[in-house]
Short mmCIF file of C-alpha atoms in Angstrom, two decimals:
data_model
loop_
_atom_site.label_atom_id
_atom_site.label_comp_id
_atom_site.label_asym_id
_atom_site.label_seq_id
_atom_site.Cartn_x
_atom_site.Cartn_y
_atom_site.Cartn_z
CA MET A 1 -15.67 51.83 8.57
CA GLY A 2 -13.25 53.57 11.95
CA ARG A 3 -13.32 57.11 10.21
CA ALA A 4 -14.81 59.47 12.66
CA LEU A 5 -13.68 57.03 15.98
CA GLY A 6 -13.76 59.65 18.06
CA PHE A 7 -11.07 58.95 19.55
CA ASP A 8 -7.45 57.79 18.87
CA ARG A 9 -6.94 54.71 19.76
CA HIS A 10 -3.09 54.61 19.08
CA ALA A 11 -2.67 57.30 21.39
CA LEU A 12 -0.41 57.16 25.11
CA LYS A 13 -1.78 59.17 27.83
CA HIS A 14 0.95 58.91 30.39
CA THR A 15 -0.65 59.52 33.70
CA PRO A 16 0.74 58.03 37.21
CA SER A 17 -1.83 55.53 37.26
CA VAL A 18 0.22 53.51 34.50
CA TYR A 19 2.31 52.51 37.26
CA ALA A 20 -0.12 51.41 39.27
CA CYS A 21 -0.83 48.63 36.22
CA ARG A 22 0.42 45.12 37.83
CA GLN A 23 2.57 42.64 34.75
CA ASN A 24 -0.48 40.54 34.62
CA ALA A 25 -2.96 43.30 33.97
CA VAL A 26 -5.02 43.07 30.45
CA VAL A 27 -3.26 43.28 27.81
CA ASP A 28 -5.57 44.25 24.95
CA SER A 29 -3.01 44.21 21.60
CA ALA A 30 -0.33 43.45 20.19
CA GLU A 31 1.07 47.48 20.09
CA GLU A 32 1.03 47.52 23.83
CA THR A 33 3.21 44.45 24.22
CA ASP A 34 6.59 44.23 24.48
CA ILE A 35 8.85 40.78 23.75
CA ALA A 36 11.68 41.73 25.96
CA ARG A 37 9.76 43.06 28.27
CA PRO A 38 6.98 42.12 30.14
CA PRO A 39 3.86 42.89 29.54
CA ARG A 40 2.75 46.93 30.47
CA PRO A 41 -0.62 48.21 29.37
CA ILE A 42 -0.79 52.00 28.92
CA LEU A 43 -4.29 53.61 30.52
CA ASN A 44 -5.82 55.21 27.55
CA ARG A 45 -9.57 55.27 26.56
CA ASP A 46 -9.39 52.67 24.11
CA LEU A 47 -8.03 50.27 26.65
CA ILE A 48 -11.17 50.95 29.17
CA ALA A 49 -13.84 50.57 26.52
CA ARG A 50 -11.62 47.71 25.42
CA THR A 51 -11.94 46.40 28.77
CA ALA A 52 -15.81 47.27 29.45
CA LEU A 53 -16.35 45.33 26.14
CA ALA A 54 -14.99 42.27 27.28
CA LEU A 55 -16.91 42.26 30.99
CA ILE A 56 -20.45 42.89 29.23
CA ASP A 57 -19.43 40.15 26.76
CA ARG A 58 -18.64 37.90 29.35
CA HIS A 59 -21.38 39.63 31.98
CA GLY A 60 -23.54 41.19 30.51
CA ALA A 61 -24.27 44.98 31.24
CA GLU A 62 -23.94 44.55 35.08
CA GLY A 63 -20.43 43.73 34.44
CA ALA A 64 -19.46 47.24 32.66
CA SER A 65 -19.56 49.35 36.19
CA MET A 66 -16.08 52.18 36.98
CA ARG A 67 -15.54 49.63 39.48
CA ARG A 68 -15.42 46.26 37.60
CA VAL A 69 -12.91 47.56 34.97
CA ALA A 70 -10.88 49.48 36.95
CA GLN A 71 -10.47 46.53 39.02
CA LYS A 72 -9.51 44.39 35.57
CA LEU A 73 -6.89 46.65 34.65
CA ASN A 74 -5.30 47.16 38.00
CA VAL A 75 -5.80 50.64 38.61
CA ASN A 76 -7.84 52.92 40.56
CA PRO A 77 -11.27 53.45 39.95
CA THR A 78 -10.14 57.57 40.24
CA SER A 79 -7.50 56.56 37.40
CA LEU A 80 -10.06 56.01 34.65
CA TYR A 81 -11.07 59.58 34.81
CA ASN A 82 -7.96 60.94 34.01
CA HIS A 83 -9.96 59.87 30.54
CA VAL A 84 -13.55 59.48 29.95
CA ALA A 85 -15.24 61.81 32.15
CA ASP A 86 -18.48 59.03 34.00
CA ARG A 87 -19.44 55.70 32.98
CA ALA A 88 -22.00 56.97 30.09
CA ALA A 89 -18.70 58.67 28.31
CA MET A 90 -17.28 55.03 28.76
CA ILE A 91 -20.13 53.56 27.47
CA GLU A 92 -19.94 55.75 24.37
CA ASP A 93 -16.54 54.42 23.51
CA VAL A 94 -17.77 51.49 23.94
CA ARG A 95 -20.52 51.88 20.80
CA ALA A 96 -17.96 53.24 19.37
CA LEU A 97 -15.49 50.14 19.28
CA VAL A 98 -18.64 47.88 17.83
CA SER A 99 -20.16 50.55 16.00
CA ALA A 100 -16.83 51.15 14.20
CA ARG A 101 -17.87 48.15 12.01
CA ILE A 102 -20.71 49.59 10.57
CA ASP A 103 -19.32 49.76 6.91
CA SER A 104 -21.91 52.42 6.14
CA ALA A 105 -20.57 53.18 2.53
CA PRO A 106 -22.42 51.60 0.52
CA LEU A 107 -25.83 53.59 1.22
CA ARG A 108 -23.48 56.14 -0.51
CA GLU A 109 -22.21 53.93 -3.02
CA SER A 110 -24.82 51.55 -4.11
CA THR A 111 -28.32 50.97 -5.14
CA TRP A 112 -30.94 52.11 -2.88
CA GLU A 113 -31.63 48.82 -1.76
CA GLU A 114 -27.99 46.95 -2.58
CA GLY A 115 -27.19 49.37 -0.05
CA LEU A 116 -30.09 49.01 2.71
CA LEU A 117 -28.74 45.10 2.21
CA GLU A 118 -24.73 45.09 2.76
CA TRP A 119 -25.15 48.24 5.30
CA ALA A 120 -28.22 46.09 7.59
CA ARG A 121 -25.38 42.87 6.70
CA SER A 122 -22.56 44.63 8.10
CA TYR A 123 -24.42 45.67 11.34
CA ARG A 124 -26.09 42.54 12.61
CA LEU A 125 -21.71 41.58 12.25
CA ALA A 126 -20.81 44.15 14.26
CA PHE A 127 -23.03 43.02 16.84
CA ALA A 128 -22.70 39.56 16.41
CA ARG A 129 -19.67 39.76 18.10
CA HIS A 130 -21.32 40.99 21.61
CA PRO A 131 -25.04 40.77 21.72
CA ARG A 132 -24.70 40.94 24.99
CA ALA A 133 -23.82 44.63 25.26
CA ILE A 134 -27.03 45.06 22.95
CA PRO A 135 -29.72 45.71 25.77
CA LEU A 136 -27.10 47.90 27.09
CA LEU A 137 -26.20 49.77 23.45
CA MET A 138 -30.11 50.62 22.97
CA THR A 139 -31.03 51.81 26.41
CA THR A 140 -28.58 54.51 26.10
CA ARG A 141 -28.60 57.59 24.40
CA ALA A 142 -25.71 57.78 22.16
CA SER A 143 -24.18 60.88 20.67
CA THR A 144 -20.78 59.05 19.25
CA PRO A 145 -19.26 60.23 16.21
CA VAL A 146 -18.76 57.04 14.15
CA LEU A 147 -22.29 56.57 14.70
CA LEU A 148 -23.49 60.19 13.83
CA ALA A 149 -21.53 59.46 10.11
CA GLU A 150 -23.11 55.95 9.43
CA TYR A 151 -26.80 57.94 10.30
CA GLU A 152 -26.00 60.89 8.42
CA ASP A 153 -25.17 58.20 4.86
CA PHE A 154 -28.94 56.75 5.95
CA ALA A 155 -30.37 60.16 5.84
CA VAL A 156 -29.13 61.24 3.01
CA ALA A 157 -29.49 57.57 0.83
CA ALA A 158 -33.58 57.47 2.12
CA GLU A 159 -33.82 61.05 1.17
CA ALA A 160 -32.93 60.25 -1.97
CA ALA A 161 -34.69 57.66 -2.43
CA GLY A 162 -37.92 60.05 -1.68
CA TRP A 163 -38.72 59.62 2.08
CA PRO A 164 -39.72 62.85 3.24
CA THR A 165 -36.86 64.15 6.45
CA ASP A 166 -40.01 63.00 9.17
CA ASP A 167 -39.99 59.79 8.34
CA VAL A 168 -36.21 59.26 8.38
CA LEU A 169 -35.78 58.20 11.45
CA PRO A 170 -38.73 55.60 12.12
CA LEU A 171 -37.28 54.42 8.89
CA LEU A 172 -33.63 54.25 10.79
CA THR A 173 -34.76 52.58 13.98
CA ALA A 174 -37.55 49.95 12.62
CA PHE A 175 -33.99 48.57 10.53
CA GLU A 176 -32.03 48.48 13.70
CA SER A 177 -34.81 47.30 15.64
CA PHE A 178 -35.02 43.99 12.90
CA ILE A 179 -31.05 44.38 12.72
CA LEU A 180 -30.99 43.78 16.88
CA GLY A 181 -33.85 41.82 17.54
CA SER A 182 -32.49 38.97 14.62
CA VAL A 183 -28.85 39.12 16.27
CA LEU A 184 -30.21 38.43 19.72
CA ASP A 185 -32.01 35.69 18.21
CA MET A 186 -29.11 34.21 16.66
CA SER A 187 -26.85 34.27 19.86
CA GLY A 188 -29.70 31.84 21.87
CA PRO A 189 -29.99 27.91 20.81
CA THR A 190 -29.94 27.12 17.70
CA VAL A 191 -32.94 26.22 18.21
CA ILE A 192 -36.04 27.94 20.70
CA PHE A 193 -38.91 26.54 19.97
CA ASP A 194 -38.69 22.68 20.96
CA PRO A 195 -42.26 21.11 20.17
CA THR A 196 -40.80 17.62 21.15
CA GLY A 197 -43.73 15.17 22.69
CA GLN A 198 -46.70 17.62 21.79
CA GLU A 199 -46.98 17.30 17.53
CA GLU A 200 -50.57 16.06 18.30
CA GLN A 201 -51.51 19.49 19.12
CA PHE A 202 -48.86 21.81 17.21
CA PRO A 203 -48.77 19.29 13.37
CA ARG A 204 -47.92 22.42 11.00
CA PHE A 205 -45.73 24.24 13.85
CA THR A 206 -43.99 20.73 14.61
CA ALA A 207 -44.11 19.71 10.26
CA ALA A 208 -41.79 23.27 9.97
CA TYR A 209 -39.56 22.34 13.03
CA ALA A 210 -38.66 19.14 11.25
CA THR A 211 -37.60 21.17 8.19
CA LEU A 212 -34.84 22.26 10.22
CA GLU A 213 -32.62 19.21 9.68
CA ASP A 214 -32.57 19.41 6.10
CA HIS A 215 -30.50 22.43 6.84
CA ASP A 216 -27.02 24.12 8.36
CA ALA A 217 -27.31 22.06 11.80
CA ALA A 218 -25.26 25.15 13.13
CA ASP A 219 -27.57 27.60 11.93
CA PRO A 220 -30.92 26.28 10.56
CA ILE A 221 -32.32 29.25 10.68
CA ALA A 222 -30.70 32.64 12.27
CA THR A 223 -29.18 33.91 9.05
CA ARG A 224 -32.35 32.40 6.72
CA ALA A 225 -35.15 34.43 9.25
CA PHE A 226 -32.59 37.70 8.88
CA GLU A 227 -32.05 37.87 4.99
CA ARG A 228 -35.53 36.95 4.84
CA GLY A 229 -37.10 39.65 6.86
CA LEU A 230 -33.88 41.88 5.23
CA ALA A 231 -35.19 41.63 2.13
CA MET A 232 -39.29 41.34 2.56
CA LEU A 233 -38.16 44.98 4.59
CA VAL A 234 -36.01 45.69 1.86
CA SER A 235 -39.16 45.26 -1.53
CA SER A 236 -41.17 47.65 0.69
CA ALA A 237 -38.37 50.46 1.43
CA ARG A 238 -39.01 52.77 -1.37
CA PRO A 239 -41.60 55.65 -0.15
CA PRO A 240 -45.37 54.35 -0.23
CA LYS A 241 -46.43 55.85 -3.58
CA VAL A 242 -48.20 59.09 -3.33
CA HIS A 243 -50.82 61.28 -5.77
CA SER A 244 -48.61 63.54 -7.14
CA SER A 245 -52.31 66.13 -5.85
CA ARG A 246 -50.57 65.30 -2.28
CA ARG A 247 -51.16 69.14 -1.49
CA SER A 248 -54.44 70.19 -2.69
CA PRO A 249 -56.40 71.12 -0.93
CA SER A 250 -59.08 68.40 -0.68
CA GLN A 251 -56.67 66.20 1.07
CA LYS A 252 -55.88 66.23 4.56
CA ALA A 253 -52.56 66.99 5.72
CA ARG A 254 -50.48 64.38 6.64
CA MET B 1 -55.16 34.26 24.98
CA GLY B 2 -54.78 32.07 28.37
CA ARG B 3 -55.99 28.61 27.10
CA ALA B 4 -53.21 26.07 26.90
CA LEU B 5 -51.33 28.03 29.81
CA GLY B 6 -49.41 24.81 30.40
CA PHE B 7 -50.28 25.11 34.20
CA ASP B 8 -53.22 25.76 36.17
CA ARG B 9 -53.16 29.20 38.11
CA HIS B 10 -55.69 28.43 40.93
CA ALA B 11 -54.25 25.29 41.97
CA LEU B 12 -52.80 25.36 45.38
CA LYS B 13 -50.27 22.86 46.35
CA HIS B 14 -50.07 22.67 49.86
CA THR B 15 -46.26 21.72 50.88
CA PRO B 16 -44.74 21.90 54.28
CA SER B 17 -43.19 24.58 52.83
CA VAL B 18 -46.12 27.37 52.34
CA TYR B 19 -45.47 27.09 56.59
CA ALA B 20 -42.34 28.53 56.47
CA CYS B 21 -43.72 31.42 54.65
CA ARG B 22 -43.34 34.67 56.44
CA GLN B 23 -46.48 37.14 56.84
CA ASN B 24 -44.45 39.81 55.26
CA ALA B 25 -43.80 37.53 51.72
CA VAL B 26 -44.91 38.40 48.74
CA VAL B 27 -48.70 38.69 47.29
CA ASP B 28 -49.09 38.76 43.91
CA SER B 29 -53.46 38.70 43.38
CA ALA B 30 -56.16 38.97 46.28
CA GLU B 31 -56.97 35.64 45.78
CA GLU B 32 -54.78 33.76 47.54
CA THR B 33 -55.55 37.12 50.72
CA ASP B 34 -58.05 36.87 52.96
CA ILE B 35 -59.66 40.11 54.73
CA ALA B 36 -59.38 38.61 58.05
CA ARG B 37 -56.27 37.39 58.49
CA PRO B 38 -52.98 38.83 57.44
CA PRO B 39 -51.63 37.78 53.51
CA ARG B 40 -50.13 34.36 53.55
CA PRO B 41 -49.10 33.04 50.51
CA ILE B 42 -49.60 29.83 49.01
CA LEU B 43 -46.62 28.00 47.11
CA ASN B 44 -46.95 27.14 43.59
CA ARG B 45 -46.33 27.45 39.96
CA ASP B 46 -47.90 30.60 39.28
CA LEU B 47 -46.68 32.35 42.62
CA ILE B 48 -43.11 31.70 42.02
CA ALA B 49 -43.15 32.27 38.04
CA ARG B 50 -44.70 35.44 38.83
CA THR B 51 -41.88 36.93 41.43
CA ALA B 52 -39.28 35.38 39.13
CA LEU B 53 -41.05 37.97 36.59
CA ALA B 54 -40.71 40.45 38.80
CA LEU B 55 -37.68 40.07 40.22
CA ILE B 56 -36.89 39.97 36.33
CA ASP B 57 -38.44 43.78 35.84
CA ARG B 58 -36.55 45.06 38.49
CA HIS B 59 -32.80 43.04 38.32
CA GLY B 60 -32.90 41.57 35.10
CA ALA B 61 -31.91 38.24 34.47
CA GLU B 62 -29.29 37.77 36.45
CA GLY B 63 -32.63 38.54 38.88
CA ALA B 64 -34.49 34.86 38.69
CA SER B 65 -32.13 32.59 40.53
CA MET B 66 -33.81 30.37 42.42
CA ARG B 67 -31.83 30.90 45.35
CA ARG B 68 -33.09 35.33 44.90
CA VAL B 69 -36.69 33.94 44.35
CA ALA B 70 -36.81 31.62 47.75
CA GLN B 71 -35.30 34.60 48.98
CA LYS B 72 -38.46 36.86 47.87
CA LEU B 73 -40.89 34.40 49.00
CA ASN B 74 -39.24 33.62 52.35
CA VAL B 75 -39.10 30.16 52.04
CA ASN B 76 -35.92 27.43 51.49
CA PRO B 77 -34.83 27.42 47.96
CA THR B 78 -35.55 23.75 48.47
CA SER B 79 -39.29 24.24 49.00
CA LEU B 80 -39.12 25.53 45.20
CA TYR B 81 -37.93 22.19 44.16
CA ASN B 82 -41.51 20.95 45.03
CA HIS B 83 -43.31 22.88 42.31
CA VAL B 84 -40.59 23.69 39.64
CA ALA B 85 -37.81 21.26 38.38
CA ASP B 86 -35.23 23.39 37.92
CA ARG B 87 -34.83 26.89 36.76
CA ALA B 88 -35.45 26.15 33.29
CA ALA B 89 -38.53 24.86 34.00
CA MET B 90 -39.02 28.20 36.30
CA ILE B 91 -38.54 30.53 33.49
CA GLU B 92 -40.71 28.74 30.92
CA ASP B 93 -43.29 29.30 33.19
CA VAL B 94 -41.88 33.14 33.24
CA ARG B 95 -42.14 32.96 29.16
CA ALA B 96 -45.72 31.18 29.30
CA LEU B 97 -47.05 34.16 31.61
CA VAL B 98 -45.38 36.96 29.47
CA SER B 99 -46.68 35.11 26.15
CA ALA B 100 -50.47 34.18 27.64
CA ARG B 101 -51.15 38.32 26.65
CA ILE B 102 -50.16 37.72 23.33
CA ASP B 103 -53.26 37.11 20.62
CA SER B 104 -52.89 34.65 17.69
CA ALA B 105 -57.18 34.82 16.81
CA PRO B 106 -56.52 37.22 14.43
CA LEU B 107 -54.11 34.65 12.55
CA ARG B 108 -56.99 31.91 12.25
CA GLU B 109 -60.12 34.75 12.12
CA SER B 110 -58.93 37.51 9.61
CA THR B 111 -56.91 38.04 6.58
CA TRP B 112 -52.99 36.73 6.45
CA GLU B 113 -52.08 40.95 6.24
CA GLU B 114 -54.71 41.57 9.15
CA GLY B 115 -54.08 38.61 11.11
CA LEU B 116 -50.40 39.53 11.23
CA LEU B 117 -50.81 42.89 12.16
CA GLU B 118 -52.73 42.48 14.59
CA TRP B 119 -51.02 39.62 16.27
CA ALA B 120 -47.54 41.52 15.79
CA ARG B 121 -49.21 44.48 18.39
CA SER B 122 -50.81 42.27 21.32
CA TYR B 123 -46.71 40.66 20.99
CA ARG B 124 -45.34 44.04 21.25
CA LEU B 125 -47.42 45.03 23.79
CA ALA B 126 -46.65 41.63 25.48
CA PHE B 127 -43.18 42.17 25.85
CA ALA B 128 -43.58 45.90 26.21
CA ARG B 129 -43.97 45.60 29.69
CA HIS B 130 -41.24 43.18 30.50
CA PRO B 131 -38.56 44.16 28.25
CA ARG B 132 -36.01 43.03 30.63
CA ALA B 133 -37.30 39.57 29.95
CA ILE B 134 -36.13 39.58 26.68
CA PRO B 135 -32.93 38.54 26.46
CA LEU B 136 -33.44 36.06 29.07
CA LEU B 137 -36.30 34.41 27.17
CA MET B 138 -34.43 34.56 23.31
CA THR B 139 -31.54 32.92 24.66
CA THR B 140 -33.23 29.67 26.36
CA ARG B 141 -35.07 26.84 24.72
CA ALA B 142 -39.36 27.05 24.71
CA SER B 143 -41.59 24.62 24.60
CA THR B 144 -44.38 25.73 27.00
CA PRO B 145 -47.99 24.67 25.70
CA VAL B 146 -49.15 28.76 25.81
CA LEU B 147 -46.59 29.99 22.83
CA LEU B 148 -46.75 26.84 20.89
CA ALA B 149 -50.60 26.94 20.20
CA GLU B 150 -49.52 30.97 18.84
CA TYR B 151 -47.25 29.18 17.26
CA GLU B 152 -49.16 26.34 15.08
CA ASP B 153 -51.55 29.73 14.72
CA PHE B 154 -49.10 31.44 12.82
CA ALA B 155 -47.75 28.02 11.09
CA VAL B 156 -51.27 27.35 9.65
CA ALA B 157 -51.71 30.75 8.77
CA ALA B 158 -48.89 31.28 6.88
CA GLU B 159 -49.40 27.58 4.57
CA ALA B 160 -52.68 29.10 4.21
CA ALA B 161 -51.15 32.27 2.72
CA GLY B 162 -49.51 29.79 0.07
CA TRP B 163 -45.65 29.44 1.96
CA PRO B 164 -43.70 26.39 1.80
CA THR B 165 -43.45 24.80 4.60
CA ASP B 166 -39.77 25.21 4.50
CA ASP B 167 -40.01 29.06 5.02
CA VAL B 168 -42.26 28.90 7.88
CA LEU B 169 -40.26 29.25 10.67
CA PRO B 170 -37.46 31.64 8.67
CA LEU B 171 -40.76 34.22 8.52
CA LEU B 172 -42.07 33.79 12.12
CA THR B 173 -38.46 34.73 13.51
CA ALA B 174 -37.88 36.95 11.24
CA PHE B 175 -41.30 39.15 12.94
CA GLU B 176 -40.34 38.27 15.59
CA SER B 177 -36.62 39.40 15.63
CA PHE B 178 -38.49 42.72 14.62
CA ILE B 179 -41.27 42.42 17.37
CA LEU B 180 -38.43 42.57 19.70
CA GLY B 181 -36.02 44.64 18.63
CA SER B 182 -38.90 46.92 18.54
CA VAL B 183 -39.32 46.71 22.17
CA LEU B 184 -35.72 46.76 23.11
CA ASP B 185 -35.80 49.77 21.68
CA MET B 186 -39.19 51.11 23.00
CA SER B 187 -37.86 50.53 26.40
CA GLY B 188 -34.75 52.82 26.22
CA PRO B 189 -34.67 57.03 25.92
CA THR B 190 -37.55 57.88 23.77
CA VAL B 191 -34.93 59.51 21.54
CA ILE B 192 -31.87 57.36 21.62
CA PHE B 193 -29.22 59.59 18.93
CA ASP B 194 -28.71 63.12 19.78
CA PRO B 195 -26.14 65.11 17.41
CA THR B 196 -26.17 67.92 18.96
CA GLY B 197 -23.33 69.66 19.30
CA GLN B 198 -22.51 67.79 15.79
CA GLU B 199 -24.87 69.57 13.29
CA GLU B 200 -22.56 70.55 10.72
CA GLN B 201 -21.32 66.86 10.24
CA PHE B 202 -24.22 65.75 10.28
CA PRO B 203 -26.58 68.55 8.24
CA ARG B 204 -29.25 66.05 6.58
CA PHE B 205 -29.80 63.69 10.27
CA THR B 206 -29.74 66.75 12.47
CA ALA B 207 -32.71 67.56 10.10
CA ALA B 208 -33.84 64.21 10.61
CA TYR B 209 -32.99 64.31 14.35
CA ALA B 210 -35.48 68.28 14.57
CA THR B 211 -38.61 66.77 12.63
CA LEU B 212 -39.06 64.60 16.34
CA GLU B 213 -39.92 68.44 17.86
CA ASP B 214 -43.36 67.85 15.84
CA HIS B 215 -44.11 64.83 17.41
CA ASP B 216 -45.15 63.40 20.48
CA ALA B 217 -42.96 64.44 23.24
CA ALA B 218 -43.44 61.37 24.88
CA ASP B 219 -43.19 58.74 21.88
CA PRO B 220 -41.44 60.44 19.37
CA ILE B 221 -40.39 57.69 17.21
CA ALA B 222 -40.76 54.08 18.46
CA THR B 223 -43.83 53.60 17.31
CA ARG B 224 -44.09 55.25 14.33
CA ALA B 225 -40.67 53.21 13.48
CA PHE B 226 -42.85 49.43 14.91
CA GLU B 227 -45.56 50.52 12.41
CA ARG B 228 -43.78 51.44 9.36
CA GLY B 229 -41.34 48.57 10.07
CA LEU B 230 -44.92 46.13 10.78
CA ALA B 231 -46.52 47.86 7.39
CA MET B 232 -43.22 47.00 5.64
CA LEU B 233 -42.79 42.72 6.39
CA VAL B 234 -46.48 42.74 6.34
CA SER B 235 -46.50 44.35 2.26
CA SER B 236 -44.44 41.56 1.63
CA ALA B 237 -45.57 39.07 3.73
CA ARG B 238 -47.10 36.86 1.13
CA PRO B 239 -44.77 34.43 -1.21
CA PRO B 240 -42.19 35.57 -3.50
CA LYS B 241 -43.69 34.71 -7.35
CA VAL B 242 -43.00 31.77 -8.15
CA HIS B 243 -42.86 30.43 -12.25
CA SER B 244 -44.74 27.54 -12.26
CA SER B 245 -42.58 25.90 -13.89
CA ARG B 246 -40.53 25.80 -10.56
CA ARG B 247 -39.58 22.24 -10.72
CA SER B 248 -38.84 21.84 -14.74
CA PRO B 249 -35.41 20.71 -15.47
CA SER B 250 -34.26 24.13 -16.39
CA GLN B 251 -34.17 25.77 -13.22
CA LYS B 252 -31.66 25.63 -10.63
CA ALA B 253 -33.68 23.41 -7.64
CA ARG B 254 -34.13 25.81 -4.06
#
């Protein structure tokens, strides 16, 4: 966790833009405040990324324009470009912030199945704090080292479990789709479907709906659904059995 | 498909607001046009829902405010309320439009496994046309009959396969999370992660990335990932074996 973050979150890069900050500008971490003086944030990549993420959390993907981030930090938009090349680079920093909480160590240190379970759970929790970032991060290209390091752990573990190199990315993507779809699901109302008033037409669904009363009112489905689906995926996470004569001429090439 | 749509898409409800429509207003289907006269849309729930969906497709969830839909139709927002009670009701109509393309008949007519495969594929395709609607539809409460009818088919088939009623909704939600996460994934760039320039640090991930060249350039991962994950889920879609003595005092209650 946190390795290969791609930028030093404690780096303080002093630029003229710092002095444009008003005293009531966003202060994100205690490190940057001073008890004796009023808070004065130092503009750097980390602060920019955290500000962008806070805006995404509140307003969705559209919240994180360079203009809005600059406005929130009370700096001129051009000041941001002293720290990040463009919006895509800023979004990559947001991705690094969120992904830093994904723990891929179990993929290196545990069995394949156990590693998948723990990695997937930490992945879900990392994004559960920022569900509105998901559509944004799933539709932009990623090359942040913190994420690639986790993907490397996945690739090594998948190949060790017997998966051909060609299957690694579809397998990874299948897990990610399930995990991020689960986060989107849990970010909505606790129960998303409601047959009230239509019980006669839909009796078995209504019966299933009624069982929710027996469960945690704050989370009657989301966690059970995630654990159920994850268990199903993990239980078939070994490569399908292939005949040892797989490469014999009588068999079709893959 | 299309049954229990919840509203008659051919119903024409004449209200004064119709006459507020300008001739260049959105016309969605040929039924509502007339070759001899310029198009004059008749305001009804179906037209409102289609207009909202078109706005969501273009602008995301924020695009579908009552004000924007009214603007697009060149009517006064109050006219919309002659047809839909509120924004939530309009979003439910949008959900019905999208969900009408999900085909749950295979859950009634095929084996459990085959039914799941076909249902899931039609579900993915229905939303693939409207990926920007997903975050909106996953975070609002659903009671549209077209969706509940599909859920009823799922509940009946799951119970027939041996799942306890209590497990039906988590199972359904697990499949939906995977399907909708897969749609979000495919709605982004064809390849979302890129190790270019970091090959030495991440050799196995880079090797996996290199295999993408052997595949359909337009879709090197998304469909393979969906089919891989779906096959994994479906292959463990029978309830876990329980001992026949499940309720014996020596065993823990579930």
